[in-house]
Amino acid sequence: GVMAAPWPELWRALLRPRGPRAEPGGRRGVRALRRSPVRVLQPQSHQEQPPPPPPPAAVERSAAAPGLWYEKAAAGDRRLGKVVTIAKSKKFRDNHGKVLLEGHRLIKDALEAGAVPQTLFFSTVGHLKLLPEAEIKRASLVKVKFEDIKTWSDLVTPQGLLGIFSKPDPAKMSYPAAQLANSLPLLLICDNIRDPGNLGTILRSAAGAGCEKVLLTKGCVDPWEPKVLRAGMGAHFRVPIISSLDWESLPTNLPAGIQVCVADNNDPGSTSLPRGAASAPASPTAPVKSSPRAAPEHEDEEGAAIPELAVQHYYEDWARAPVAVVVGGETQGLSPGALGLAASTGGRRLLIPVVPGVDSLNSAIAAGILLFEGRRQLLWRHKQEDGKQKLPVPG
């Protein structure tokens, strides 16, 4: 094949007319021959900045759109190996500020939110037609064999489209208008959520409930891991996600006057209210004290006793704007930092009662229940306040 030919012969082969199989218009796009590699320019585009020179590879014009250029990856193109590295290594993602996205839906959501594409790998030109043209012009477009994509892909049925993007910065993203219009002063704090499927599902619920933002502590899995992205179904580009926070810096990401409530799935006492509380539910005026998870004499590493929190059922009144909900991981439960923050903001512990003998709920399910209940309460309160303002003043 042409690809195996030595370099001088390869260039000659590329520039030689190819008889009846030549593309319409021949190779008019080739404007200059450097020693290495070929630079391809569109006619009359000398004033525009030329695209970066491609690696040694055959270069052709994409039929998808006249202005789009793509390269055919040569055998052994080193960039293809990078894809796997980015997908598998958090260290690489952090050090190089790159993330890997797969599939049309996720890549389209990313481009529309302003994420910056660096390289897009695709198996057929048709994949490019499904993406916004102006945005993908900024990236290197590389056509690869579907078999190769299958080798790197994380999906059961790969779509034939992978993208390396600059790691998105929440401050620079433009989230969808519908998302912003339906956003509420409701925040989610994830504490020690280690399971990628759970974290992705939680992010998806947070976007669905209209959370203002999601904060992740250092104990959580990296939100840009492929499994989290897959389970998130585009939530990464609908709601701001701030990760790797410690409990000291976390409050700086919270609005003033916020109340922080916790759902502690790991606490055996959280499956039912303390005895006697069922007949007299906890209320803001008469909080029921929960027994701390540890015995009172147990102290955490900072040497402060684990704070006691008022306990109540999740369906009772707790959500006043602005409010945050902390959901802990299933194995670690909540950090002392989470309980401390809740206590210092006058927050409560929210119990989701389950049938005795049943294990506590999965973290993602608990997060979904609390966030949508929080949304319901905030909207109800807003409606009540609106109604009060419209009432005629008695005189």
Coordinates of C-alpha atoms in Angstrom, one line a residue:
G1 CA 0.0 0.0 0.0
V2 CA 1.0 3.7 -0.3
M3 CA 1.5 3.9 3.5
A4 CA 4.4 1.5 3.4
A5 CA 6.3 3.4 0.6
P6 CA 9.5 5.2 1.6
W7 CA 9.0 9.0 2.1
P8 CA 10.1 10.4 -1.3
E9 CA 8.0 7.9 -3.1
L10 CA 5.0 8.6 -0.8
W11 CA 5.0 12.3 -1.6
R12 CA 5.2 11.5 -5.3
A13 CA 2.4 9.0 -5.0
L14 CA 0.3 11.6 -3.2
L15 CA 0.8 14.2 -5.8
R16 CA 0.5 11.9 -8.9
P17 CA -2.8 12.1 -10.7
R18 CA -4.8 9.0 -9.9
G19 CA -6.6 8.3 -13.2
P20 CA -10.3 7.5 -13.1
R21 CA -10.2 7.1 -9.2
A22 CA -8.9 10.6 -8.6
E23 CA -11.2 12.7 -6.4
P24 CA -13.4 15.4 -8.1
G25 CA -11.2 18.4 -8.6
G26 CA -8.0 16.4 -8.1
R27 CA -5.7 17.6 -5.4
R28 CA -6.1 21.3 -5.9
G29 CA -6.0 21.7 -2.1
V30 CA -2.3 21.0 -2.1
R31 CA -0.5 24.4 -2.3
A32 CA 3.0 23.8 -1.0
L33 CA 5.4 21.1 -0.4
R34 CA 7.7 21.4 2.7
R35 CA 10.4 18.9 3.3
S36 CA 8.2 17.4 5.9
P37 CA 5.3 17.2 6.2
V38 CA 2.8 18.3 3.5
R39 CA 0.8 21.4 4.5
V40 CA -2.7 21.5 2.9
L41 CA -4.3 24.9 2.4
Q42 CA -7.7 25.8 1.0
P43 CA -7.6 27.9 -2.2
Q44 CA -7.7 31.6 -1.6
S45 CA -7.0 31.2 2.1
H46 CA -3.5 32.6 2.3
Q47 CA -4.6 35.4 4.5
E48 CA -6.2 33.1 7.0
Q49 CA -4.1 31.2 9.5
P50 CA -3.2 27.9 7.9
P51 CA -4.1 24.7 9.8
P52 CA -1.3 23.1 11.9
P53 CA 0.9 20.8 9.8
P54 CA -0.3 17.2 10.1
P55 CA 1.9 14.3 11.2
P56 CA 3.2 12.2 8.4
A57 CA 0.0 10.8 6.9
A58 CA -2.1 11.0 3.8
V59 CA -4.3 14.2 4.0
E60 CA -7.6 14.6 2.2
R61 CA -10.4 17.0 2.2
S62 CA -13.5 15.9 4.1
A63 CA -16.6 15.5 2.1
A64 CA -18.7 16.4 5.1
A65 CA -18.2 20.1 4.6
P66 CA -16.0 21.9 2.2
G67 CA -14.2 23.9 4.9
L68 CA -13.4 20.9 7.1
W69 CA -10.0 19.2 6.9
Y70 CA -9.2 15.8 8.3
E71 CA -6.3 13.5 8.3
K72 CA -6.2 9.7 7.9
A73 CA -4.3 8.3 10.8
A74 CA -1.1 6.5 9.7
A75 CA -0.4 3.1 11.2
G76 CA 1.3 3.6 14.5
D77 CA 0.1 7.2 15.0
R78 CA 1.2 7.9 18.5
R79 CA -1.7 10.1 19.4
L80 CA -4.0 7.1 19.4
G81 CA -2.2 5.6 22.4
K82 CA -2.7 8.9 24.2
V83 CA -6.4 8.3 24.2
V84 CA -6.1 5.3 26.4
T85 CA -3.7 7.0 28.7
I86 CA -6.0 9.9 29.3
A87 CA -9.0 7.7 29.8
K88 CA -7.2 5.5 32.4
S89 CA -5.0 7.9 34.3
K90 CA -6.3 10.7 36.6
K91 CA -2.7 11.8 37.1
F92 CA -2.3 12.3 33.3
R93 CA -5.7 14.2 33.1
D94 CA -4.7 16.5 35.9
N95 CA -1.1 17.2 34.8
H96 CA -2.0 17.8 31.2
G97 CA -5.5 19.3 31.7
K98 CA -7.1 17.0 29.2
V99 CA -10.2 14.8 29.3
L100 CA -11.6 12.1 27.0
L101 CA -15.2 12.2 25.8
E102 CA -17.0 9.5 23.8
G103 CA -20.1 9.5 21.7
H104 CA -22.1 12.2 19.8
R105 CA -24.4 13.2 22.6
L106 CA -21.6 13.9 25.2
I107 CA -19.3 15.6 22.6
K108 CA -22.2 17.8 21.3
D109 CA -23.2 18.8 24.8
A110 CA -19.5 19.7 25.5
L111 CA -19.1 21.8 22.4
E112 CA -22.3 23.7 23.0
A113 CA -21.3 24.5 26.5
G114 CA -18.0 25.9 25.2
A115 CA -15.6 23.1 26.1
V116 CA -12.5 23.3 23.9
P117 CA -11.8 20.3 21.6
Q118 CA -8.2 19.4 20.8
T119 CA -8.5 16.2 18.7
L120 CA -11.5 14.3 17.4
F121 CA -11.1 10.7 16.3
F122 CA -13.9 9.4 14.1
S123 CA -14.4 6.3 12.0
T124 CA -16.7 7.8 9.3
V125 CA -17.1 11.4 8.0
G126 CA -20.8 11.1 8.8
H127 CA -20.0 11.4 12.5
L128 CA -18.7 15.0 11.9
K129 CA -22.0 16.0 10.3
L130 CA -23.8 15.5 13.6
L131 CA -21.5 18.1 15.4
P132 CA -21.6 21.9 15.2
E133 CA -19.1 22.7 12.4
A134 CA -17.8 26.1 13.7
E135 CA -16.7 24.4 17.0
I136 CA -15.0 21.4 15.5
K137 CA -13.0 23.5 13.1
R138 CA -10.7 24.4 16.0
A139 CA -9.7 20.7 16.6
S140 CA -7.5 18.3 14.8
L141 CA -9.8 15.9 13.0
V142 CA -8.4 12.4 12.6
K143 CA -10.1 9.6 10.7
V144 CA -9.3 6.1 12.1
K145 CA -10.4 2.6 11.5
F146 CA -13.6 1.6 13.5
E147 CA -11.7 -1.5 14.7
D148 CA -9.2 0.8 16.4
I149 CA -11.9 2.9 18.1
K150 CA -13.5 -0.4 19.3
T151 CA -10.1 -1.3 20.9
W152 CA -9.9 1.9 22.9
S153 CA -13.6 2.4 23.5
D154 CA -15.2 2.0 26.9
L155 CA -18.7 1.5 25.5
V156 CA -20.3 -1.9 24.8
T157 CA -21.5 -0.6 21.4
P158 CA -19.0 2.1 20.4
Q159 CA -20.3 4.9 18.2
G160 CA -17.0 5.6 16.4
L161 CA -16.4 9.0 17.8
L162 CA -13.9 10.0 20.6
G163 CA -12.6 13.5 21.5
I164 CA -9.7 14.8 23.6
F165 CA -10.8 18.1 25.2
S166 CA -9.1 20.7 27.4
K167 CA -10.4 20.0 30.9
P168 CA -13.5 22.2 31.2
D169 CA -13.4 25.1 33.7
P170 CA -16.8 25.6 35.3
A171 CA -16.2 29.4 35.4
K172 CA -15.8 29.5 31.6
M173 CA -18.6 27.2 30.6
S174 CA -21.9 28.5 29.1
Y175 CA -24.5 26.2 30.5
P176 CA -27.8 25.6 28.6
A177 CA -30.4 28.5 29.0
A178 CA -33.1 26.1 30.1
Q179 CA -30.8 24.7 32.8
L180 CA -30.0 28.3 34.1
A181 CA -33.7 29.3 34.0
N182 CA -34.7 26.3 36.2
S183 CA -31.8 26.5 38.6
L184 CA -32.6 26.8 42.3
P185 CA -30.5 27.9 45.4
L186 CA -30.0 24.2 46.0
L187 CA -26.5 22.8 46.2
L188 CA -25.2 19.3 46.5
I189 CA -22.0 18.3 48.3
C190 CA -20.6 14.8 47.6
D191 CA -18.5 13.4 50.4
N192 CA -16.4 10.2 49.8
I193 CA -18.5 9.0 46.8
R194 CA -15.9 6.5 45.4
D195 CA -18.1 4.5 43.0
P196 CA -18.0 6.0 39.4
G197 CA -21.4 4.8 38.5
N198 CA -22.9 6.3 41.6
L199 CA -21.2 9.6 41.2
G200 CA -22.4 9.9 37.5
T201 CA -25.9 9.0 38.5
I202 CA -25.8 11.6 41.3
L203 CA -24.6 14.3 38.9
R204 CA -27.4 13.4 36.5
S205 CA -30.0 13.8 39.3
A206 CA -28.4 17.1 40.4
A207 CA -28.8 18.5 36.9
G208 CA -32.4 17.1 36.8
A209 CA -33.3 18.7 40.1
G210 CA -31.9 22.1 39.0
C211 CA -29.0 22.3 41.4
E212 CA -27.0 25.5 41.3
K213 CA -23.7 23.6 41.6
V214 CA -22.1 20.4 42.9
L215 CA -19.1 20.3 45.2
L216 CA -17.0 17.2 45.5
T217 CA -14.6 16.5 48.4
K218 CA -11.2 15.0 47.9
G219 CA -12.5 11.6 48.9
C220 CA -14.7 11.4 45.7
V221 CA -13.8 9.7 42.5
D222 CA -12.6 12.0 39.7
P223 CA -15.7 13.3 37.9
W224 CA -13.8 13.1 34.5
E225 CA -13.3 9.4 34.7
P226 CA -15.0 7.7 31.7
K227 CA -17.4 5.7 33.8
V228 CA -18.6 8.8 35.6
L229 CA -19.0 10.7 32.3
R230 CA -21.0 7.8 30.9
A231 CA -23.4 7.6 33.8
G232 CA -23.7 11.4 34.0
M233 CA -25.4 11.5 30.5
G234 CA -24.3 15.1 29.8
A235 CA -24.7 16.5 33.4
H236 CA -21.1 17.6 33.4
F237 CA -22.1 20.2 30.8
R238 CA -25.3 21.3 32.5
V239 CA -24.3 22.0 36.1
P240 CA -21.0 23.4 37.5
I241 CA -18.9 20.7 39.2
I242 CA -16.1 21.8 41.5
S243 CA -13.9 18.9 42.7
S244 CA -11.1 18.0 45.0
L245 CA -12.2 20.3 47.8
D246 CA -11.1 19.9 51.4
W247 CA -13.4 20.9 54.3
E248 CA -11.4 24.0 55.0
S249 CA -11.8 25.4 51.4
L250 CA -15.3 24.1 50.8
P251 CA -17.2 26.9 52.6
T252 CA -15.7 29.5 50.3
N253 CA -17.7 27.9 47.5
L254 CA -21.0 28.2 49.4
P255 CA -23.3 31.3 49.3
A256 CA -23.7 33.3 52.4
G257 CA -26.4 32.3 54.9
I258 CA -26.6 28.7 53.6
Q259 CA -27.9 25.9 55.7
V260 CA -26.2 22.5 55.2
C261 CA -28.2 19.4 55.8
V262 CA -26.8 15.8 55.7
A263 CA -28.0 12.4 54.7
D264 CA -25.8 9.9 56.4
N265 CA -26.4 6.6 54.7
N266 CA -23.8 4.8 56.7
D267 CA -25.3 5.5 60.2
P268 CA -27.3 2.5 61.5
G269 CA -29.3 5.1 63.5
S270 CA -30.4 6.9 60.4
T271 CA -32.8 4.2 59.2
S272 CA -35.3 5.1 61.9
L273 CA -35.9 8.1 64.1
P274 CA -34.9 7.9 67.8
R275 CA -37.6 6.1 69.9
G276 CA -40.5 8.3 70.6
A277 CA -39.8 10.7 67.8
A278 CA -42.2 9.0 65.3
S279 CA -45.3 10.2 67.2
A280 CA -43.8 13.7 67.7
P281 CA -41.9 14.5 64.5
A282 CA -38.9 16.7 64.8
S283 CA -39.7 20.3 64.1
P284 CA -37.6 23.5 63.9
T285 CA -38.9 24.4 67.4
A286 CA -38.3 21.1 69.1
P287 CA -35.3 19.3 67.5
V288 CA -34.7 15.7 68.4
K289 CA -31.1 15.1 69.1
S290 CA -29.6 12.2 67.3
S291 CA -27.0 10.1 69.0
P292 CA -23.6 10.8 67.4
R293 CA -22.3 7.9 65.4
A294 CA -19.4 7.4 67.8
A295 CA -19.6 7.3 71.6
P296 CA -19.3 10.8 73.1
E297 CA -15.8 10.1 74.4
H298 CA -14.6 9.3 70.9
E299 CA -12.9 12.2 69.3
D300 CA -11.8 12.6 65.7
E301 CA -8.3 13.5 64.5
E302 CA -8.8 17.2 65.1
G303 CA -9.6 16.4 68.7
A304 CA -13.2 17.8 68.5
A305 CA -16.2 15.7 69.5
I306 CA -18.4 14.7 66.6
P307 CA -21.2 17.3 66.7
E308 CA -24.8 16.4 67.4
L309 CA -27.4 17.3 64.8
A310 CA -31.1 17.7 65.0
V311 CA -32.8 14.8 63.1
Q312 CA -35.9 14.8 61.0
H313 CA -37.6 12.9 58.2
Y314 CA -36.7 14.1 54.8
Y315 CA -40.4 14.9 53.9
E316 CA -40.7 17.4 56.8
D317 CA -39.9 21.0 56.3
W318 CA -36.1 21.7 55.9
A319 CA -35.4 23.5 52.6
R320 CA -35.0 27.2 52.9
A321 CA -33.1 29.1 50.3
P322 CA -30.1 28.7 50.1
V323 CA -29.7 25.1 51.1
A324 CA -27.1 22.4 50.6
V325 CA -27.4 18.6 50.9
V326 CA -24.4 16.4 51.8
V327 CA -24.5 12.9 50.6
G328 CA -21.9 10.5 51.9
G329 CA -20.4 7.4 50.4
E330 CA -21.8 4.0 51.3
T331 CA -18.6 2.6 52.8
Q332 CA -17.0 5.7 54.4
G333 CA -20.2 7.6 55.3
L334 CA -19.9 11.2 56.2
S335 CA -16.6 12.9 57.3
P336 CA -16.5 14.7 60.6
G337 CA -16.0 17.9 58.4
A338 CA -19.5 17.3 56.9
L339 CA -21.2 17.0 60.3
G340 CA -19.2 20.0 61.6
L341 CA -20.3 22.2 58.7
A342 CA -24.0 21.1 59.1
A343 CA -23.9 21.9 62.8
S344 CA -22.2 25.3 62.3
T345 CA -24.9 26.3 59.8
G346 CA -27.9 25.1 61.8
G347 CA -28.5 22.2 59.4
R348 CA -30.2 18.9 60.3
R349 CA -29.8 15.2 59.6
L350 CA -32.4 14.1 57.1
L351 CA -33.7 10.5 57.5
I352 CA -35.2 8.5 54.7
P353 CA -37.1 5.8 56.7
V354 CA -36.7 2.3 55.3
V355 CA -38.3 -0.9 56.4
P356 CA -36.4 -2.4 59.4
G357 CA -33.9 -5.0 58.4
V358 CA -33.3 -3.4 54.9
D359 CA -29.9 -2.1 54.4
S360 CA -29.5 1.7 54.0
L361 CA -30.2 3.1 50.5
N362 CA -27.7 3.4 47.7
S363 CA -26.0 6.9 47.8
A364 CA -27.3 7.9 44.4
I365 CA -30.9 7.0 45.3
A366 CA -30.7 8.9 48.6
A367 CA -29.3 11.9 46.7
G368 CA -32.2 11.8 44.2
I369 CA -34.8 11.6 46.9
L370 CA -33.4 14.5 48.9
L371 CA -32.7 16.8 46.0
F372 CA -36.1 16.4 44.4
E373 CA -37.8 16.9 47.9
G374 CA -35.6 20.0 48.4
R375 CA -36.7 21.3 45.0
R376 CA -40.4 20.6 45.8
Q377 CA -40.1 22.5 49.1
L378 CA -38.2 25.5 47.6
L379 CA -40.7 25.8 44.8
W380 CA -43.6 25.5 47.3
R381 CA -42.2 28.1 49.6
H382 CA -41.6 30.5 46.6
K383 CA -45.2 30.0 45.5
Q384 CA -46.4 30.7 49.1
E385 CA -44.3 33.9 49.3
D386 CA -45.5 35.0 45.9
G387 CA -49.1 34.5 47.0
K388 CA -48.6 36.5 50.2
Q389 CA -47.2 39.5 48.2
K390 CA -50.3 39.5 46.0
L391 CA -52.8 39.5 48.8
P392 CA -54.6 42.9 49.3
V393 CA -53.5 44.6 52.5
P394 CA -56.6 44.6 54.8
G395 CA -57.5 48.2 55.7

